[in-house]
Amino acid sequence: MPRDFPMVVVYDLDGVITRKDTFTALIVTRLVRSPLRLLRAIPLILLGIRGWKAEFSQKITEIALAGMAGDKYEELAEQLGRKFGSEAKWIRAQTVEKMRKEYDSGHRIVIATATERRLAEALLAVAEVPYDQLSASLLVSTPAGLKIGDHRVGARKLAALLELDVPISRSQFVTDSTTDLPTAEAAGCVVLVGASKRTRRRFGRAGVEVILRAS
């Protein structure tokens, strides 16, 4: 029987449902397992730490996933997703409990994340996070290995939600990151979870009114 949706709530994953960045953790796992890959990535990692993270994150991902077959990635994503989803230090329990209550009340729950889809699916299943739709980044196979084909971050996250017919202008959007400002600016209501003072100031300067939630 179709569910009746009295309200739509869109949740970011990293920093909102989890406490840390899931895809970054997967990439780090790949790098530390190969000294050669790690040596190639270190200069880019250092540049990212100095403030140019966005410019180099995709290249670091390509280095980490170079030569990796799709089935091997799926195996790693499933393994790490299950691990993250089962550990209390990774999951914001209060957020998950709120999502369960909203879902049980008939609200439409959408998860919109920049992390990769199979990693997100494994984590959400183990953590027993309910949702109606998942919008996540997608990888593509190339002769050199896997690459990000559809990175649903920033303005692309908003566009992907609109493609899924999510009525974002009438939705509540829950996030912790300034990279989500395009979606926040389009949302009917914005909730910040565990956001830093710097993030709160950025939202304020952008003219986005927010509701603050500790966790």
mmCIF file of N, CA and C in Angstrom, residues 160-206:
data_model
loop_
_atom_site.group_PDB
_atom_site.id
_atom_site.type_symbol
_atom_site.label_atom_id
_atom_site.label_comp_id
_atom_site.label_asym_id
_atom_site.label_seq_id
_atom_site.Cartn_x
_atom_site.Cartn_y
_atom_site.Cartn_z
ATOM 1 N N ALA A 160 20.108 16.734 -8.447
ATOM 2 C CA ALA A 160 19.734 15.321 -8.372
ATOM 3 C C ALA A 160 18.428 15.138 -7.607
ATOM 4 N N LEU A 161 18.229 15.914 -6.557
ATOM 5 C CA LEU A 161 16.974 15.836 -5.808
ATOM 6 C C LEU A 161 15.791 16.256 -6.678
ATOM 7 N N LEU A 162 15.976 17.304 -7.462
ATOM 8 C CA LEU A 162 14.912 17.758 -8.350
ATOM 9 C C LEU A 162 14.613 16.704 -9.420
ATOM 10 N N GLU A 163 15.649 16.015 -9.886
ATOM 11 C CA GLU A 163 15.451 14.942 -10.868
ATOM 12 C C GLU A 163 14.638 13.796 -10.279
ATOM 13 N N LEU A 164 14.726 13.610 -8.960
ATOM 14 C CA LEU A 164 13.970 12.565 -8.267
ATOM 15 C C LEU A 164 12.583 13.044 -7.838
ATOM 16 N N ASP A 165 12.218 14.241 -8.294
ATOM 17 C CA ASP A 165 10.907 14.826 -7.976
ATOM 18 C C ASP A 165 10.716 15.059 -6.482
ATOM 19 N N VAL A 166 11.804 15.400 -5.796
ATOM 20 C CA VAL A 166 11.697 15.779 -4.388
ATOM 21 C C VAL A 166 11.271 17.244 -4.324
ATOM 22 N N PRO A 167 10.159 17.553 -3.670
ATOM 23 C CA PRO A 167 9.675 18.948 -3.615
ATOM 24 C C PRO A 167 10.486 19.753 -2.603
ATOM 25 N N ILE A 168 11.715 20.073 -2.966
ATOM 26 C CA ILE A 168 12.652 20.658 -2.009
ATOM 27 C C ILE A 168 12.150 21.980 -1.431
ATOM 28 N N SER A 169 11.400 22.743 -2.200
ATOM 29 C CA SER A 169 10.909 24.034 -1.703
ATOM 30 C C SER A 169 9.886 23.861 -0.587
ATOM 31 N N ARG A 170 9.339 22.660 -0.453
ATOM 32 C CA ARG A 170 8.382 22.376 0.611
ATOM 33 C C ARG A 170 8.949 21.372 1.618
ATOM 34 N N SER A 171 10.259 21.137 1.535
ATOM 35 C CA SER A 171 10.886 20.115 2.380
ATOM 36 C C SER A 171 11.719 20.724 3.504
ATOM 37 N N GLN A 172 11.876 19.940 4.559
ATOM 38 C CA GLN A 172 12.846 20.283 5.594
ATOM 39 C C GLN A 172 14.171 19.628 5.215
ATOM 40 N N PHE A 173 15.253 20.385 5.275
ATOM 41 C CA PHE A 173 16.570 19.881 4.891
ATOM 42 C C PHE A 173 17.480 19.897 6.105
ATOM 43 N N VAL A 174 18.075 18.742 6.418
ATOM 44 C CA VAL A 174 18.923 18.591 7.598
ATOM 45 C C VAL A 174 20.364 18.373 7.140
ATOM 46 N N THR A 175 21.258 19.265 7.534
ATOM 47 C CA THR A 175 22.640 19.204 7.086
ATOM 48 C C THR A 175 23.580 19.722 8.168
ATOM 49 N N ASP A 176 24.875 19.653 7.872
ATOM 50 C CA ASP A 176 25.875 20.220 8.788
ATOM 51 C C ASP A 176 26.942 20.988 8.028
ATOM 52 N N SER A 177 26.767 21.107 6.701
ATOM 53 C CA SER A 177 27.874 21.554 5.857
ATOM 54 C C SER A 177 27.517 22.727 4.952
ATOM 55 N N THR A 178 28.473 23.639 4.774
ATOM 56 C CA THR A 178 28.275 24.767 3.864
ATOM 57 C C THR A 178 28.294 24.337 2.398
ATOM 58 N N THR A 179 28.826 23.146 2.104
ATOM 59 C CA THR A 179 28.762 22.667 0.724
ATOM 60 C C THR A 179 27.316 22.404 0.303
ATOM 61 N N ASP A 180 26.428 22.308 1.286
ATOM 62 C CA ASP A 180 25.014 22.075 0.996
ATOM 63 C C ASP A 180 24.207 23.363 0.880
ATOM 64 N N LEU A 181 24.873 24.504 0.817
ATOM 65 C CA LEU A 181 24.146 25.770 0.723
ATOM 66 C C LEU A 181 23.193 25.842 -0.473
ATOM 67 N N PRO A 182 23.548 25.334 -1.662
ATOM 68 C CA PRO A 182 22.578 25.398 -2.770
ATOM 69 C C PRO A 182 21.257 24.702 -2.435
ATOM 70 N N THR A 183 21.331 23.533 -1.787
ATOM 71 C CA THR A 183 20.113 22.823 -1.395
ATOM 72 C C THR A 183 19.408 23.557 -0.269
ATOM 73 N N ALA A 184 20.176 24.078 0.683
ATOM 74 C CA ALA A 184 19.595 24.800 1.816
ATOM 75 C C ALA A 184 18.841 26.042 1.349
ATOM 76 N N GLU A 185 19.418 26.741 0.383
ATOM 77 C CA GLU A 185 18.778 27.963 -0.118
ATOM 78 C C GLU A 185 17.468 27.666 -0.826
ATOM 79 N N ALA A 186 17.342 26.452 -1.355
ATOM 80 C CA ALA A 186 16.114 26.072 -2.072
ATOM 81 C C ALA A 186 15.078 25.423 -1.165
ATOM 82 N N ALA A 187 15.496 25.006 0.034
ATOM 83 C CA ALA A 187 14.615 24.245 0.922
ATOM 84 C C ALA A 187 13.598 25.135 1.629
ATOM 85 N N GLY A 188 12.505 24.510 2.055
ATOM 86 C CA GLY A 188 11.493 25.250 2.791
ATOM 87 C C GLY A 188 11.916 25.554 4.208
ATOM 88 N N CYS A 189 12.729 24.680 4.795
ATOM 89 C CA CYS A 189 13.187 24.829 6.174
ATOM 90 C C CYS A 189 14.523 24.115 6.296
ATOM 91 N N VAL A 190 15.453 24.696 7.075
ATOM 92 C CA VAL A 190 16.789 24.118 7.213
ATOM 93 C C VAL A 190 17.095 23.867 8.679
ATOM 94 N N VAL A 191 17.579 22.656 8.962
ATOM 95 C CA VAL A 191 18.022 22.284 10.305
ATOM 96 C C VAL A 191 19.512 21.965 10.232
ATOM 97 N N LEU A 192 20.306 22.588 11.110
ATOM 98 C CA LEU A 192 21.731 22.286 11.201
ATOM 99 C C LEU A 192 21.969 21.349 12.379
ATOM 100 N N VAL A 193 22.648 20.247 12.112
ATOM 101 C CA VAL A 193 22.963 19.264 13.148
ATOM 102 C C VAL A 193 24.467 19.275 13.411
ATOM 103 N N GLY A 194 24.851 19.548 14.649
ATOM 104 C CA GLY A 194 26.260 19.504 15.021
ATOM 105 C C GLY A 194 27.140 20.422 14.209
ATOM 106 N N ALA A 195 26.609 21.528 13.725
ATOM 107 C CA ALA A 195 27.375 22.430 12.861
ATOM 108 C C ALA A 195 28.320 23.314 13.679
ATOM 109 N N SER A 196 29.470 23.600 13.112
ATOM 110 C CA SER A 196 30.442 24.470 13.772
ATOM 111 C C SER A 196 29.970 25.922 13.749
ATOM 112 N N LYS A 197 30.607 26.758 14.561
ATOM 113 C CA LYS A 197 30.281 28.181 14.553
ATOM 114 C C LYS A 197 30.559 28.795 13.191
ATOM 115 N N ARG A 198 31.637 28.354 12.566
ATOM 116 C CA ARG A 198 31.985 28.874 11.237
ATOM 117 C C ARG A 198 30.880 28.547 10.223
ATOM 118 N N THR A 199 30.375 27.319 10.294
ATOM 119 C CA THR A 199 29.293 26.917 9.395
ATOM 120 C C THR A 199 28.041 27.733 9.652
ATOM 121 N N ARG A 200 27.710 27.931 10.905
ATOM 122 C CA ARG A 200 26.514 28.715 11.243
ATOM 123 C C ARG A 200 26.653 30.144 10.724
ATOM 124 N N ARG A 201 27.866 30.711 10.825
ATOM 125 C CA ARG A 201 28.087 32.071 10.309
ATOM 126 C C ARG A 201 27.921 32.116 8.794
ATOM 127 N N ARG A 202 28.422 31.085 8.103
ATOM 128 C CA ARG A 202 28.310 31.041 6.640
ATOM 129 C C ARG A 202 26.853 30.984 6.205
ATOM 130 N N PHE A 203 26.047 30.195 6.907
ATOM 131 C CA PHE A 203 24.627 30.131 6.581
ATOM 132 C C PHE A 203 23.955 31.482 6.841
ATOM 133 N N GLY A 204 24.362 32.126 7.931
ATOM 134 C CA GLY A 204 23.810 33.438 8.250
ATOM 135 C C GLY A 204 24.148 34.463 7.189
ATOM 136 N N ARG A 205 25.410 34.468 6.727
ATOM 137 C CA ARG A 205 25.823 35.423 5.692
ATOM 138 C C ARG A 205 25.092 35.166 4.382
ATOM 139 N N ALA A 206 24.729 33.898 4.153
ATOM 140 C CA ALA A 206 23.996 33.558 2.927
ATOM 141 C C ALA A 206 22.515 33.889 3.042
#
